[in-house]
Amino acid sequence: FGSRLSCLLTCPRPKSAACASFAAMSYETADSQKEEFRKYLEKNGIISQLTRVLVGLYEEPERPQNAIDYIKKYLGAPTGVDVEELRAENDELKRQNSDLEAKLASLTQQLKELQAEQNEG
């Protein structure tokens, strides 16, 4: 295997039968992977959806300035969203949630203690 790999790395064209055989196997593997991926895209409707997007873009009377935003809009993705701002807001909300959970636990403990005192008295 090592000689096959070194042959592939050093030889632009296979010089031995082993190199030729290994090269053919790697092409077959690449082709089968491509075919498998194509079937995956087809099965999940990605090819048809992309085709619709591209046809829609082609049929636009005026080409949009930003084709990526057009495609995002066509697919229903939000445009003009500041991801960093959303992450910062998410972090702040997580921190607030954590604070509120701690406060809830503290108040729950205080309530249990007061109920215990009331039951004793």
Coordinates of C-alpha atoms in Angstrom, one line a residue:
F1 CA 0.0 0.0 0.0
G2 CA 2.8 2.4 0.8
S3 CA 4.4 2.1 -2.6
R4 CA 1.0 2.7 -4.2
L5 CA 0.5 5.8 -2.2
S6 CA 4.0 7.1 -2.9
C7 CA 3.4 6.4 -6.6
L8 CA 0.2 8.4 -6.6
L9 CA 1.9 11.3 -4.8
T10 CA 5.0 11.3 -7.0
C11 CA 3.8 10.1 -10.4
P12 CA 1.6 12.3 -12.5
R13 CA 0.8 9.2 -14.5
P14 CA 0.9 5.7 -13.1
K15 CA 4.1 3.9 -14.2
S16 CA 3.4 0.4 -12.8
A17 CA 0.4 -1.9 -13.0
A18 CA 0.0 -1.5 -9.2
C19 CA -0.2 2.3 -9.5
A20 CA -2.6 2.1 -12.4
S21 CA -4.8 -0.3 -10.4
F22 CA -4.8 1.9 -7.4
A23 CA -5.6 5.0 -9.4
A24 CA -8.5 3.2 -11.0
M25 CA -9.8 2.2 -7.6
S26 CA -9.6 5.7 -6.3
Y27 CA -11.4 7.1 -9.4
E28 CA -14.2 4.4 -8.9
T29 CA -14.4 5.4 -5.2
A30 CA -14.7 9.1 -6.1
D31 CA -17.3 8.4 -8.7
S32 CA -19.3 6.2 -6.4
Q33 CA -19.1 8.9 -3.7
K34 CA -20.3 11.5 -6.2
E35 CA -23.1 9.3 -7.3
E36 CA -24.1 8.6 -3.7
F37 CA -24.1 12.3 -2.9
R38 CA -26.1 13.1 -6.0
K39 CA -28.7 10.5 -4.9
Y40 CA -28.8 12.1 -1.4
L41 CA -29.4 15.6 -2.9
E42 CA -32.1 14.2 -5.2
K43 CA -33.8 12.2 -2.4
N44 CA -34.0 15.3 -0.1
G45 CA -35.3 17.6 -2.8
I46 CA -32.3 19.8 -2.9
I47 CA -31.7 19.5 -6.7
S48 CA -35.3 20.5 -7.5
Q49 CA -35.3 23.3 -5.0
L50 CA -32.0 24.7 -6.4
T51 CA -33.4 24.4 -9.9
R52 CA -36.5 26.4 -8.9
V53 CA -34.3 29.1 -7.3
L54 CA -32.1 29.4 -10.4
V55 CA -35.1 29.4 -12.8
G56 CA -36.7 32.1 -10.6
L57 CA -33.5 34.2 -10.8
Y58 CA -33.3 33.6 -14.5
E59 CA -36.9 34.8 -15.0
E60 CA -36.5 38.0 -13.0
P61 CA -37.0 40.9 -15.4
E62 CA -34.2 42.8 -13.6
R63 CA -31.3 41.0 -12.1
P64 CA -31.0 41.6 -8.3
Q65 CA -27.9 43.4 -7.2
N66 CA -27.2 40.7 -4.6
A67 CA -28.0 37.2 -5.9
I68 CA -27.2 35.6 -2.6
D69 CA -29.8 37.6 -0.8
Y70 CA -32.3 36.8 -3.6
I71 CA -31.6 33.1 -3.1
K72 CA -31.9 33.4 0.7
K73 CA -35.2 35.2 0.3
Y74 CA -36.4 32.7 -2.2
L75 CA -35.6 29.8 0.1
G76 CA -37.2 31.7 3.1
A77 CA -34.0 32.5 5.0
P78 CA -33.9 35.8 6.8
T79 CA -31.7 38.5 5.2
G80 CA -30.0 41.4 6.9
V81 CA -29.6 39.5 10.2
D82 CA -26.6 40.4 12.3
V83 CA -25.5 37.0 13.6
E84 CA -23.0 38.5 16.1
E85 CA -25.8 40.6 17.6
L86 CA -28.1 37.6 17.9
R87 CA -25.3 35.6 19.6
A88 CA -24.7 38.4 22.1
E89 CA -28.4 38.7 22.8
N90 CA -28.6 34.9 23.2
D91 CA -25.6 35.0 25.7
E92 CA -27.3 37.7 27.7
L93 CA -30.6 35.8 27.8
K94 CA -28.8 32.7 29.0
R95 CA -27.1 34.7 31.7
Q96 CA -30.5 36.2 32.8
N97 CA -32.1 32.8 32.7
S98 CA -29.3 31.4 34.9
D99 CA -29.7 34.3 37.4
L100 CA -33.5 33.7 37.5
E101 CA -33.0 30.0 38.1
A102 CA -30.7 30.7 41.0
K103 CA -33.1 33.2 42.5
L104 CA -35.9 30.7 42.1
A105 CA -33.9 28.0 43.9
S106 CA -33.1 30.5 46.7
L107 CA -36.7 31.6 47.1
T108 CA -37.9 28.0 47.1
Q109 CA -35.4 27.2 49.8
Q110 CA -36.6 30.2 51.9
L111 CA -40.2 29.1 51.4
K112 CA -39.4 25.6 52.7
E113 CA -37.7 27.0 55.7
L114 CA -40.6 29.3 56.5
Q115 CA -43.1 26.5 56.1
A116 CA -41.0 24.3 58.4
E117 CA -40.9 27.1 61.0
Q118 CA -44.6 27.6 60.8
N119 CA -45.2 23.8 61.2
E120 CA -43.0 23.8 64.3
G121 CA -44.7 26.8 65.9

